[in-house]
Tab-separated table of C-alpha atoms and ligand atoms in Angstrom:
chain	number	residue	atom	x	y	z
A	1	UNK	CA	-20.778	-1.353	6.535
A	2	UNK	CA	-17.846	0.020	8.403
A	3	UNK	CA	-14.325	-0.607	7.244
A	4	UNK	CA	-10.925	0.653	8.627
A	5	UNK	CA	-8.003	0.656	6.036
A	6	UNK	CA	-4.431	0.600	7.339
A	7	UNK	CA	-1.816	1.938	5.232
A	8	UNK	CA	1.817	3.190	5.308
A	9	UNK	CA	1.187	5.805	2.647
A	10	UNK	CA	-1.566	7.877	1.462
A	11	UNK	CA	-1.727	10.870	-0.859
A	12	UNK	CA	-1.201	13.971	-0.207
A	13	UNK	CA	0.182	13.066	3.254
A	14	UNK	CA	3.107	10.371	2.265
A	15	UNK	CA	4.182	8.697	-0.608
A	16	UNK	CA	6.772	6.428	-1.998
A	17	UNK	CA	4.718	4.677	-4.679
A	18	UNK	CA	1.532	3.667	-5.969
A	19	UNK	CA	0.229	2.366	-2.584
A	20	UNK	CA	-0.158	5.863	-1.720
A	21	UNK	CA	-2.632	6.776	-4.489
A	22	UNK	CA	-4.494	3.609	-3.993
A	23	UNK	CA	-4.993	4.039	-0.279
A	24	UNK	CA	-6.723	7.633	-0.720
A	25	UNK	CA	-8.563	6.904	-3.972
A	26	UNK	CA	-10.123	3.572	-2.892
A	27	UNK	CA	-11.223	5.437	0.258
A	28	UNK	CA	-12.823	8.048	-1.463
A	29	UNK	CA	-14.490	5.621	-3.753
A	30	UNK	CA	-15.940	3.429	-0.818
A	31	UNK	CA	-17.233	6.530	0.562
A	32	UNK	CA	-18.971	7.425	-2.689
A	33	UNK	CA	-20.759	4.220	-2.485
A	34	UNK	CA	-21.911	4.700	1.129
A	35	UNK	CA	-19.285	2.689	2.856
A	36	UNK	CA	-18.202	4.158	6.318
A	37	UNK	CA	-14.579	3.760	5.823
A	38	UNK	CA	-11.745	5.372	7.920
A	39	UNK	CA	-7.961	5.611	7.014
A	40	UNK	CA	-5.127	5.220	9.644
A	41	UNK	CA	-1.453	6.156	8.737
A	42	UNK	CA	1.439	7.127	10.570
A	43	UNK	CA	2.506	10.524	11.207
A	44	UNK	CA	5.795	10.994	9.573
A	45	UNK	CA	7.839	14.099	10.231
A	46	UNK	CA	7.177	15.097	6.429
A	47	UNK	CA	3.652	15.696	7.143
A	48	UNK	CA	2.458	19.173	7.760
A	49	UNK	CA	0.785	19.462	11.160
A	50	UNK	CA	-0.720	22.802	10.307
A	51	UNK	CA	-3.174	20.732	8.060
A	52	UNK	CA	-4.415	18.527	10.981
A	53	UNK	CA	-6.065	18.959	14.380
A	54	UNK	CA	-5.516	16.833	17.360
A	55	UNK	CA	-8.132	13.998	17.756
A	56	UNK	CA	-6.747	12.533	21.154
A	57	UNK	CA	-4.267	13.706	23.552
A	58	UNK	CA	-3.652	10.381	25.068
A	59	UNK	CA	-4.206	7.269	23.260
A	60	UNK	CA	-3.458	4.520	25.930
A	61	UNK	CA	-1.970	1.211	24.734
A	62	UNK	CA	0.560	-1.341	25.916
A	63	UNK	CA	3.895	-1.480	24.137
A	64	UNK	CA	7.229	-3.396	25.204
A	65	UNK	CA	5.941	-3.835	28.706
A	66	UNK	CA	4.962	-0.203	29.194
A	67	UNK	CA	1.891	1.846	28.668
A	68	UNK	CA	2.838	4.875	26.414
A	69	UNK	CA	0.246	7.790	25.756
A	70	UNK	CA	0.294	8.544	22.103
A	71	UNK	CA	-1.283	11.619	20.339
A	72	UNK	CA	-3.671	11.100	17.590
A	73	UNK	CA	-4.145	13.750	14.927
A	74	UNK	CA	-7.265	13.765	12.307
A	75	UNK	CA	-7.652	15.228	8.972
A	76	UNK	CA	-10.855	15.770	7.074
A	77	UNK	CA	-8.959	16.816	3.855
A	78	UNK	CA	-9.734	13.349	2.218
A	79	UNK	CA	-13.375	12.030	1.598
A	80	UNK	CA	-12.940	9.576	4.495
A	81	UNK	CA	-11.861	10.743	7.929
A	82	UNK	CA	-8.060	10.188	8.252
A	83	UNK	CA	-6.257	9.630	11.705
A	84	UNK	CA	-2.457	9.729	12.205
A	85	UNK	CA	-0.420	7.956	14.909
A	86	UNK	CA	1.976	10.335	16.408
A	87	UNK	CA	5.056	8.586	17.569
A	88	UNK	CA	8.065	10.914	16.941
A	89	UNK	CA	10.384	8.227	18.004
A	90	UNK	CA	9.169	6.097	15.227
A	91	UNK	CA	8.398	8.290	12.627
A	92	UNK	CA	10.276	11.336	12.574
A	93	UNK	CA	13.122	9.858	10.485
A	94	UNK	CA	13.475	12.305	7.382
A	95	UNK	CA	12.268	9.223	5.285
A	96	UNK	CA	9.485	6.802	5.578
A	97	UNK	CA	11.521	3.312	5.340
A	98	UNK	CA	14.945	2.405	5.441
A	99	UNK	CA	16.310	2.220	9.054
A	100	UNK	CA	17.086	-1.149	10.527
A	101	UNK	CA	13.924	-1.231	12.699
A	102	UNK	CA	11.138	-0.895	10.306
A	103	UNK	CA	9.551	-3.998	11.585
A	104	UNK	CA	9.295	-2.660	15.168
A	105	UNK	CA	8.166	0.815	13.875
A	106	UNK	CA	5.166	-0.755	11.872
A	107	UNK	CA	4.239	-3.219	14.584
A	108	UNK	CA	3.878	-0.511	16.843
A	109	UNK	CA	1.740	1.346	14.117
A	110	UNK	CA	-0.457	-1.494	13.983
A	111	UNK	CA	-0.856	-1.758	17.795
A	112	UNK	CA	-1.819	1.890	18.117
A	113	UNK	CA	-4.093	1.680	15.155
A	114	UNK	CA	-6.001	-0.845	16.831
A	115	UNK	CA	-6.046	0.914	19.855
A	116	UNK	CA	-7.538	3.804	18.160
A	117	UNK	CA	-10.346	1.884	16.457
A	118	UNK	CA	-11.475	0.839	19.899
A	119	UNK	CA	-11.262	4.442	21.066
A	120	UNK	CA	-13.290	5.279	18.077
A	121	UNK	CA	-16.061	3.389	19.781
A	122	UNK	CA	-17.920	1.909	16.802
A	123	UNK	CA	-16.997	-1.479	15.994
A	124	UNK	CA	-15.701	-2.187	12.405
A	125	UNK	CA	-16.933	-4.912	10.117
A	126	UNK	CA	-13.665	-5.259	8.256
A	127	UNK	CA	-10.101	-4.379	8.866
A	128	UNK	CA	-8.394	-3.826	5.751
A	129	UNK	CA	-4.761	-4.243	6.031
A	130	UNK	CA	-2.271	-3.329	3.135
A	131	UNK	CA	1.238	-4.717	2.713
A	132	UNK	CA	3.644	-6.278	5.167
A	133	UNK	CA	3.647	-2.856	7.107
A	134	UNK	CA	-0.086	-3.901	8.578
A	135	UNK	CA	0.692	-7.487	8.735
A	136	UNK	CA	0.925	-7.271	12.487
A	137	UNK	CA	-2.641	-5.957	12.878
A	138	UNK	CA	-3.931	-8.687	11.063
A	139	UNK	CA	-2.270	-11.207	13.748
A	140	UNK	CA	-3.165	-9.077	16.679
A	141	UNK	CA	-6.952	-8.626	15.310
A	142	UNK	CA	-7.400	-12.489	15.022
A	143	UNK	CA	-6.056	-12.964	18.495
A	144	UNK	CA	-8.201	-10.124	20.007
A	145	UNK	CA	-11.452	-10.983	18.352
A	146	UNK	CA	-11.351	-14.427	20.110
A	147	UNK	CA	-11.885	-13.082	23.594
A	148	UNK	CA	-12.981	-9.262	22.880
A	149	UNK	CA	-16.693	-8.669	22.395
A	150	UNK	CA	-15.798	-5.383	20.791
A	151	UNK	CA	-14.000	-6.870	17.612
A	152	UNK	CA	-15.961	-10.246	17.873
A	153	UNK	CA	-17.386	-9.514	14.247
A	154	UNK	CA	-14.469	-7.772	12.661
A	155	UNK	CA	-13.087	-9.742	9.586
A	156	UNK	CA	-9.653	-9.241	8.125
A	157	UNK	CA	-8.681	-8.485	4.712
A	158	UNK	CA	-5.072	-8.435	3.819
A	159	UNK	CA	-4.012	-6.798	0.399
A	160	UNK	CA	-0.910	-7.666	-1.312
A	161	UNK	CA	0.542	-4.719	-3.324
A	162	UNK	CA	3.844	-6.362	-3.791
A	163	UNK	CA	4.653	-9.813	-2.633
A	164	UNK	CA	8.678	-9.108	-2.911
A	165	UNK	CA	8.381	-6.751	0.274
A	166	UNK	CA	7.879	-9.140	2.840
A	167	UNK	CA	8.822	-7.166	5.970
A	168	UNK	CA	11.756	-9.649	7.332
A	169	UNK	CA	13.423	-9.671	10.631
A	170	UNK	CA	15.003	-11.629	13.151
A	171	UNK	CA	12.318	-14.058	14.864
A	172	UNK	CA	13.992	-13.391	18.265
A	173	UNK	CA	12.288	-10.031	18.149
A	174	UNK	CA	8.957	-11.706	17.934
A	175	UNK	CA	9.125	-12.117	21.864
A	176	UNK	CA	9.300	-8.542	22.770
A	177	UNK	CA	7.250	-7.191	19.923
A	178	UNK	CA	4.381	-9.325	21.782
A	179	UNK	CA	4.091	-12.074	18.923
A	180	UNK	CA	5.748	-14.733	20.703
A	181	UNK	CA	2.745	-17.166	20.640
A	182	UNK	CA	2.466	-16.357	16.783
A	183	UNK	CA	5.768	-17.623	15.954
A	184	UNK	CA	4.527	-20.106	13.326
A	185	UNK	CA	2.435	-17.469	11.506
A	186	UNK	CA	5.255	-15.261	11.122
A	187	UNK	CA	8.343	-17.895	10.121
A	188	UNK	CA	9.317	-18.245	6.637
A	189	UNK	CA	12.588	-19.924	5.653
A	190	UNK	CA	14.203	-19.058	8.922
A	191	UNK	CA	13.146	-15.241	9.215
A	192	UNK	CA	9.988	-13.854	10.742
A	193	UNK	CA	7.928	-12.217	7.749
A	194	UNK	CA	5.302	-9.864	8.508
A	195	UNK	CA	3.579	-10.219	5.070
A	196	UNK	CA	3.506	-14.023	5.702
A	197	UNK	CA	1.889	-13.597	9.113
A	198	UNK	CA	-0.748	-11.229	7.631
A	199	UNK	CA	-1.417	-13.477	4.474
A	200	UNK	CA	-1.653	-16.484	7.407
A	201	UNK	CA	-4.011	-15.019	9.579
A	202	UNK	CA	-6.264	-12.660	7.445
A	203	UNK	CA	-9.898	-13.952	6.574
A	204	UNK	CA	-9.431	-13.180	2.736
A	205	UNK	CA	-6.483	-11.946	0.778
A	206	UNK	CA	-6.470	-9.545	-2.282
A	207	UNK	CA	-4.146	-8.420	-4.848
A	208	UNK	CA	-3.883	-5.601	-7.321
A	209	UNK	CA	-4.658	-7.401	-10.271
A	210	UNK	CA	-6.116	-10.477	-11.495
A	211	UNK	CA	-3.048	-11.688	-13.492
A	212	UNK	CA	-0.911	-10.669	-10.343
A	213	UNK	CA	-3.067	-13.194	-8.290
A	214	UNK	CA	-2.359	-15.876	-10.491
A	215	UNK	CA	1.557	-15.311	-10.727
A	216	UNK	CA	2.097	-14.970	-7.131
A	217	UNK	CA	0.872	-18.752	-6.932
A	218	UNK	CA	4.015	-19.401	-9.181
A	219	UNK	CA	7.448	-20.265	-7.992
A	220	UNK	CA	8.879	-17.671	-10.481
A	221	UNK	CA	6.968	-14.792	-8.647
A	222	UNK	CA	6.010	-16.154	-5.303
A	223	UNK	CA	9.194	-15.022	-3.686
A	224	UNK	CA	9.040	-18.207	-1.669
A	225	UNK	CA	5.665	-17.801	-0.455
A	226	UNK	CA	3.828	-19.314	-3.715
A	227	UNK	CA	2.967	-22.509	-1.620
A	228	UNK	CA	0.953	-20.069	0.721
A	229	UNK	CA	-0.585	-18.244	-2.042
A	230	UNK	CA	-1.682	-21.616	-3.674
A	231	UNK	CA	-2.903	-22.882	-0.439
A	232	UNK	CA	-4.993	-20.102	0.200
A	233	UNK	CA	-5.955	-19.426	-3.415
A	234	UNK	CA	-9.730	-20.089	-2.661
A	235	UNK	CA	-9.517	-17.057	-0.480
A	236	UNK	CA	-7.473	-14.848	-2.969
A	237	UNK	CA	-8.723	-12.349	-5.480
A	238	UNK	CA	-7.044	-9.903	-7.705
A	239	UNK	CA	-9.069	-6.531	-8.106
A	240	UNK	CA	-7.184	-4.335	-10.607
A	241	UNK	CA	-6.527	-0.608	-9.237
A	242	UNK	CA	-8.056	2.398	-10.476
A	243	UNK	CA	-7.377	5.849	-11.424
A	244	UNK	CA	-8.658	8.772	-9.635
A	245	UNK	CA	-9.880	10.920	-12.446
A	246	UNK	CA	-10.400	14.044	-10.251
A	247	UNK	CA	-6.623	14.271	-9.868
A	248	UNK	CA	-5.564	12.434	-13.206
A	249	UNK	CA	-7.420	14.012	-15.627
A	250	UNK	CA	-6.007	16.156	-18.429
A	251	UNK	CA	-9.071	18.472	-19.027
A	252	UNK	CA	-8.757	19.732	-15.458
A	253	UNK	CA	-5.164	19.242	-14.193
A	254	UNK	CA	-3.992	22.267	-12.767
A	255	UNK	CA	-0.269	21.210	-13.370
A	256	UNK	CA	-0.276	21.470	-17.327
A	257	UNK	CA	0.615	24.017	-19.471
A	258	UNK	CA	-2.476	23.662	-21.276
A	259	UNK	CA	-5.548	21.360	-20.913
A	260	UNK	CA	-6.883	19.098	-23.232
A	261	UNK	CA	-9.472	16.195	-23.748
A	262	UNK	CA	-10.593	13.480	-25.930
A	263	UNK	CA	-12.572	15.882	-28.064
A	264	UNK	CA	-9.589	18.223	-28.646
A	265	UNK	CA	-5.956	17.173	-28.283
A	266	UNK	CA	-4.587	20.264	-29.289
A	267	UNK	CA	-3.101	21.438	-25.751
A	268	UNK	CA	-1.064	18.532	-25.632
A	269	UNK	CA	1.360	20.152	-27.823
A	270	UNK	CA	1.932	22.826	-25.531
A	271	UNK	CA	2.308	20.475	-22.562
A	272	UNK	CA	5.217	18.770	-24.821
A	273	UNK	CA	7.160	22.009	-25.415
A	274	UNK	CA	6.639	22.847	-21.676
A	275	UNK	CA	8.121	19.395	-20.776
A	276	UNK	CA	10.937	19.809	-23.357
A	277	UNK	CA	11.823	23.220	-21.607
A	278	UNK	CA	11.651	21.750	-18.112
A	279	UNK	CA	14.234	19.194	-18.987
A	280	UNK	CA	16.500	21.606	-20.871
A	281	UNK	CA	15.868	19.607	-24.151
A	282	UNK	CA	15.702	21.345	-27.478
A	283	UNK	CA	12.346	22.430	-28.565
A	284	UNK	CA	11.941	19.975	-31.340
A	285	UNK	CA	8.264	19.343	-30.861
A	286	UNK	CA	8.075	16.712	-33.783
A	287	UNK	CA	10.666	14.416	-32.446
A	288	UNK	CA	8.912	11.678	-30.070
A	289	UNK	CA	9.364	11.674	-26.392
A	290	UNK	CA	9.718	8.352	-24.660
A	291	UNK	CA	9.163	8.777	-20.890
A	292	UNK	CA	9.368	6.772	-17.460
A	293	UNK	CA	8.657	7.555	-14.032
A	294	UNK	CA	9.479	4.979	-11.513
A	295	UNK	CA	11.029	3.851	-8.339
A	296	UNK	CA	14.551	2.907	-9.557
A	297	UNK	CA	14.523	-0.723	-8.598
A	298	UNK	CA	15.222	-3.823	-10.580
A	299	UNK	CA	11.471	-4.520	-10.467
A	300	UNK	CA	10.863	-1.801	-13.082
A	301	UNK	CA	13.046	-3.119	-15.802
A	302	UNK	CA	15.796	-0.769	-15.652
A	303	UNK	CA	18.127	-3.454	-16.541
A	304	UNK	CA	16.510	-3.634	-20.127
A	305	UNK	CA	16.835	0.174	-20.477
A	306	UNK	CA	20.358	0.159	-19.528
A	307	UNK	CA	21.127	-2.687	-22.168
A	308	UNK	CA	19.051	-0.862	-24.871
A	309	UNK	CA	20.135	2.643	-24.130
A	310	UNK	CA	22.121	3.338	-27.358
A	311	UNK	CA	19.572	1.576	-29.422
A	312	UNK	CA	16.840	3.725	-27.765
A	313	UNK	CA	18.754	6.778	-28.785
A	314	UNK	CA	19.155	5.656	-32.477
A	315	UNK	CA	15.505	5.548	-32.687
A	316	UNK	CA	15.841	9.250	-32.756
A	317	UNK	CA	13.667	9.974	-29.741
A	318	UNK	CA	14.153	11.822	-26.712
A	319	UNK	CA	14.143	9.994	-23.460
A	320	UNK	CA	13.008	11.376	-20.391
A	321	UNK	CA	13.129	9.695	-16.806
A	322	UNK	CA	11.969	10.578	-13.348
A	323	UNK	CA	12.987	8.268	-10.513
A	324	UNK	CA	14.594	7.613	-7.163
A	325	UNK	CA	16.225	4.573	-5.755
A	326	UNK	CA	19.102	2.299	-6.266
A	327	UNK	CA	22.477	4.047	-6.962
A	328	UNK	CA	23.383	1.839	-9.660
A	329	UNK	CA	20.140	2.713	-11.626
A	330	UNK	CA	20.873	6.772	-10.696
A	331	UNK	CA	24.433	6.510	-11.803
A	332	UNK	CA	23.323	4.969	-15.077
A	333	UNK	CA	20.765	7.599	-15.967
A	334	UNK	CA	23.371	10.105	-15.040
A	335	UNK	CA	25.661	8.748	-17.589
A	336	UNK	CA	23.221	8.311	-20.127
A	337	UNK	CA	22.157	11.978	-19.718
A	338	UNK	CA	26.110	12.873	-19.718
A	339	UNK	CA	26.776	11.097	-23.263
A	340	UNK	CA	23.577	12.586	-24.820
A	341	UNK	CA	22.565	15.749	-22.848
A	342	UNK	CA	20.254	17.185	-25.943
A	343	UNK	CA	18.459	13.937	-26.051
A	344	UNK	CA	18.149	12.549	-22.350
A	345	UNK	CA	16.550	14.589	-19.679
A	346	UNK	CA	16.547	12.984	-16.243
A	347	UNK	CA	15.327	14.044	-12.794
A	348	UNK	CA	16.992	11.868	-9.858
A	349	UNK	CA	14.893	11.932	-6.843
A	350	UNK	CA	11.148	11.912	-5.753
A	351	UNK	CA	9.462	14.941	-7.515
A	352	UNK	CA	6.325	16.556	-6.052
A	353	UNK	CA	3.082	15.449	-7.761
A	354	UNK	CA	3.225	18.301	-10.748
A	355	UNK	CA	6.135	16.906	-12.539
A	356	UNK	CA	4.653	13.454	-12.648
A	357	UNK	CA	1.601	15.030	-14.183
A	358	UNK	CA	3.829	17.084	-16.718
A	359	UNK	CA	5.513	14.268	-17.859
A	360	UNK	CA	2.255	12.134	-18.250
A	361	UNK	CA	0.829	15.073	-20.642
A	362	UNK	CA	3.975	15.979	-22.340
A	363	UNK	CA	5.317	12.498	-23.279
A	364	UNK	CA	4.265	10.457	-26.585
A	365	UNK	CA	5.453	6.877	-25.396
A	366	UNK	CA	5.473	5.744	-21.846
A	367	UNK	CA	7.662	3.022	-20.948
A	368	UNK	CA	7.121	0.401	-18.298
A	369	UNK	CA	9.260	-2.479	-19.131
A	370	UNK	CA	8.565	-4.308	-15.691
A	371	UNK	CA	10.123	-7.582	-14.592
A	372	UNK	CA	6.909	-8.157	-12.672
A	373	UNK	CA	4.250	-5.364	-11.797
A	374	UNK	CA	1.267	-6.120	-9.289
A	375	UNK	CA	-0.471	-3.483	-10.782
A	376	UNK	CA	1.139	-0.380	-12.033
A	377	UNK	CA	-0.683	3.076	-12.156
A	378	UNK	CA	1.403	5.132	-14.559
A	379	UNK	CA	0.141	2.944	-17.769
A	380	UNK	CA	-3.427	3.930	-16.792
A	381	UNK	CA	-2.562	7.758	-16.327
A	382	UNK	CA	-0.778	7.635	-19.392
A	383	UNK	CA	-3.523	6.251	-21.415
A	384	UNK	CA	-5.836	8.852	-19.917
A	385	UNK	CA	-3.344	11.516	-20.974
A	386	UNK	CA	-3.318	10.417	-24.699
A	387	UNK	CA	0.490	8.988	-23.971
A	388	UNK	CA	0.814	5.544	-25.301
A	389	UNK	CA	2.249	2.679	-22.874
A	390	UNK	CA	4.850	0.457	-24.162
A	391	UNK	CA	4.700	-2.184	-21.440
A	392	UNK	CA	5.800	-5.518	-20.740
A	393	UNK	CA	2.711	-7.981	-20.574
A	394	UNK	CA	3.155	-8.766	-16.774
A	395	UNK	CA	0.905	-8.467	-13.818
A	396	UNK	CA	-1.658	-5.299	-13.839
A	397	UNK	CA	0.193	-4.000	-17.218
A	398	UNK	CA	-1.219	-7.017	-19.000
A	399	UNK	CA	-4.535	-6.652	-17.570
A	400	UNK	CA	-4.906	-3.117	-18.330
A	401	UNK	CA	-3.182	-2.415	-21.493
A	402	UNK	CA	-4.512	-3.667	-24.819
A	403	UNK	CA	-1.852	-4.335	-27.729
A	404	UNK	CA	-2.562	-2.176	-30.658
A	405	UNK	CA	-3.918	-4.158	-33.749
A	406	UNK	CA	-3.498	-2.201	-36.778
A	407	UNK	CA	-6.054	-4.505	-38.802
A	408	UNK	CA	-8.950	-3.612	-36.412
A	409	UNK	CA	-7.651	-0.399	-34.807
A	410	UNK	CA	-8.060	-1.768	-31.432
A	411	UNK	CA	-5.815	-1.328	-28.716
A	412	UNK	CA	-4.134	1.189	-26.296
A	413	UNK	CA	-0.525	0.339	-26.305
A	414	UNK	CA	2.404	-1.877	-27.222
A	415	UNK	CA	3.130	-5.064	-25.147
A	416	UNK	CA	5.940	-7.404	-25.375
A	417	UNK	CA	6.275	-10.600	-23.492
A	418	UNK	CA	9.560	-12.069	-22.895
A	419	UNK	CA	11.847	-9.901	-20.301
A	420	UNK	CA	14.507	-9.045	-23.161
A	421	UNK	CA	15.936	-5.867	-24.380
A	422	UNK	CA	15.520	-6.846	-27.845
A	423	UNK	CA	11.690	-7.631	-27.467
A	424	UNK	CA	11.479	-4.123	-25.734
A	425	UNK	CA	13.119	-2.379	-28.552
A	426	UNK	CA	10.901	-4.199	-31.034
A	427	UNK	CA	7.797	-2.685	-29.346
A	428	UNK	CA	9.248	0.621	-28.955
A	429	UNK	CA	10.230	0.859	-32.713
A	430	UNK	CA	6.587	-0.501	-33.788
A	431	UNK	CA	5.282	2.330	-31.465
A	432	UNK	CA	7.337	5.074	-33.063
A	433	UNK	CA	6.404	3.667	-36.465
A	434	UNK	CA	2.794	4.483	-35.783
A	435	UNK	CA	3.791	7.692	-34.080
A	436	UNK	CA	4.701	8.808	-37.451
A	437	UNK	CA	1.417	8.065	-38.873
A	438	UNK	CA	-0.723	10.638	-37.401
A	439	UNK	CA	-4.130	9.500	-38.134
A	440	UNK	CA	-3.359	5.819	-36.620
A	441	UNK	CA	-1.530	7.357	-33.866
A	442	UNK	CA	-4.621	9.688	-32.760
A	443	UNK	CA	-6.741	6.412	-32.848
A	444	UNK	CA	-4.320	4.507	-30.399
A	445	UNK	CA	-4.491	7.758	-28.242
A	446	UNK	CA	-7.998	8.068	-28.256
A	447	UNK	CA	-8.644	4.467	-27.714
A	448	UNK	CA	-6.665	4.904	-24.587
A	449	UNK	CA	-8.329	8.223	-23.556
A	450	UNK	CA	-11.674	6.430	-23.871
A	451	UNK	CA	-10.822	3.428	-21.894
A	452	UNK	CA	-12.312	3.740	-18.291
A	453	UNK	CA	-10.380	2.761	-15.414
A	454	UNK	CA	-12.013	4.615	-12.789
A	455	UNK	CA	-12.087	3.409	-9.228
A	456	UNK	CA	-15.775	3.062	-9.067
A	457	UNK	CA	-15.792	-0.524	-10.495
A	458	UNK	CA	-12.892	-1.535	-8.342
A	459	UNK	CA	-14.715	-0.175	-5.177
A	460	UNK	CA	-17.602	-2.247	-5.971
A	461	UNK	CA	-15.386	-5.617	-6.019
A	462	UNK	CA	-13.905	-4.451	-2.749
A	463	UNK	CA	-17.527	-3.887	-1.256
A	464	UNK	CA	-18.533	-7.336	-2.838
A	465	UNK	CA	-15.498	-8.818	-1.175
A	466	UNK	CA	-16.075	-7.352	2.284
A	467	UNK	CA	-19.629	-8.586	2.139
A	468	UNK	CA	-18.992	-11.840	1.113
A	469	UNK	CA	-15.823	-12.555	3.751
A	470	UNK	CA	-16.636	-15.439	5.805
A	471	UNK	CA	-19.197	-14.548	8.771
A	472	UNK	CA	-19.632	-11.031	7.978
A	473	UNK	CA	-23.011	-10.158	9.088
B	1	ADP	P1	5.147	1.372	-7.559
B	1	ADP	O1	4.011	1.583	-6.623
B	1	ADP	O2	5.491	-0.040	-7.639
B	1	ADP	O3	6.272	2.280	-7.215
B	1	ADP	P2	3.078	2.330	-9.413
B	1	ADP	O4	2.943	2.484	-10.696
B	1	ADP	O5	1.823	1.662	-8.781
B	1	ADP	O6	4.636	1.608	-8.982
B	1	ADP	O7	2.842	3.914	-8.770
B	1	ADP	C1	4.005	4.806	-8.690
B	1	ADP	C2	3.416	6.082	-8.218
B	1	ADP	O8	4.644	6.739	-7.768
B	1	ADP	C3	2.921	6.907	-9.643
B	1	ADP	O9	2.011	7.731	-8.870
B	1	ADP	C4	4.167	7.714	-9.904
B	1	ADP	O10	3.691	8.655	-10.754
B	1	ADP	C5	4.798	7.932	-8.537
B	1	ADP	N1	6.191	7.902	-8.874
B	1	ADP	C6	7.265	7.006	-8.914
B	1	ADP	N2	8.480	7.738	-8.684
B	1	ADP	C7	8.322	8.821	-8.702
B	1	ADP	C8	9.308	10.095	-8.604
B	1	ADP	N3	10.482	9.848	-8.647
B	1	ADP	N4	8.893	11.171	-8.182
B	1	ADP	C9	7.628	11.321	-8.354
B	1	ADP	N5	6.544	10.444	-8.541
B	1	ADP	C10	6.956	9.173	-8.537
B	2	GLC	C1	2.964	-1.645	-5.398
B	2	GLC	C2	3.246	-2.305	-6.991
B	2	GLC	C3	2.395	-1.549	-8.024
B	2	GLC	C4	1.062	-1.355	-7.804
B	2	GLC	C5	1.007	-0.322	-6.305
B	2	GLC	C6	-0.213	0.102	-5.593
B	2	GLC	O1	3.972	-0.857	-5.325
B	2	GLC	O2	4.586	-2.379	-7.253
B	2	GLC	O3	2.372	-2.297	-9.183
B	2	GLC	O4	0.416	-0.540	-8.720
B	2	GLC	O5	1.717	-1.243	-5.393
B	2	GLC	O6	-1.308	-1.094	-5.701
């Protein structure tokens, strides 16, 4: 089976959020199961070319009535061959997203990716699109395979990692982008939506947890597309993301002050001390640390944290936050740190991977009070690192964290249900109550560390999905 995965992000090359972790890890897991997968990314200016080699100097394609010749690079660093579309005009922006022409940039990326698949000269069974940035590819593939023998048996899977990001743009642009005939597929409440077009044209849809697959069929979480999710629900599955345990493993993690494992947790204390030092906090190792790592957007529940900021400090815990995003939340973190510099440690910005690993290892509790969460990765990283998640029971957080039950001793974290600061606080307090009972705490930590969220099970579900897609030989 040959699969081409299109993604705007993949570690270690370009990352804004969890999609980057998932793109690489899924590829690796598919390869391990014998799937002939490949990955196609844009070549951003942040990617170091000295790690890559040129694959093709002159990939030909048609774009906006011209026939540009595009350079394509290749890397063998990941388990699967990875190709990069080099178009400096579109991808040298000093950032991955955020100029007003993102729809044009990714429509181009999709056009070039399909030209590259043909250039590779071996038909693919499945084009696996991810998020709105590859919605254009789904539309184009559906059109092409009707008359192009090379793509005649290619099926399209469209994976939704976050329904709230729809890639909206002015429908008038559809004409010059080359999608004038597919206006209906794109149109959504008066705008053109790349995500909607992908979801309309793909043969199957997936999303990144079973619960989120249900949630996006409701008006509350459907972001205006719940009708489409319901309409296509017989083609929509939820497959929870996994964890790449070669990268996220406290036993072997090279970024940590000390390694530790399920059998010997003692190194975690050294990690905690190291974390306190990194954030300039007092070396009070007995005091619990609550941590969060996230994009600073409303999705991640920062409004609850802001509402509960004073009460969180009243619990006596340290709070450590790593995040980049909306100025209002960056300002909140700064002012919180300013009033309590010895209790609140912050890093505003996108840190390299090492700091995220050090926080996962050094913290005691990991907070994810998300308004919604398609899957979420940090709760799973936390569990592996013996750091106990406190989460809102939504999307993948609900699917992957088991609420601790003191009577049975089962559970890997603490879950609250309402999107409400008081409910969040109650669960934080409950967590801290058990933190002060070392034997119980260790039990919760070990329950989490022993939980298997590896990619192999998820990859097998994707393979089954690829195989069962209508018409695939
Ligand atoms: P999302 O994709 O919605 O951002 P996920 O939980 O799936 O949420 O994944 C977030 C990923 O991005 C994690 O690997 C997390 O460690 C990382 N991350 C988020 N913010 C930062 C940051 N400011 N610096 C470094 N890594 C970050
Ligand atoms: C999105 C979601 C997140 C998910 C990630 C990877 O960014 O917000 O919940 O884990 O994609 O699928």
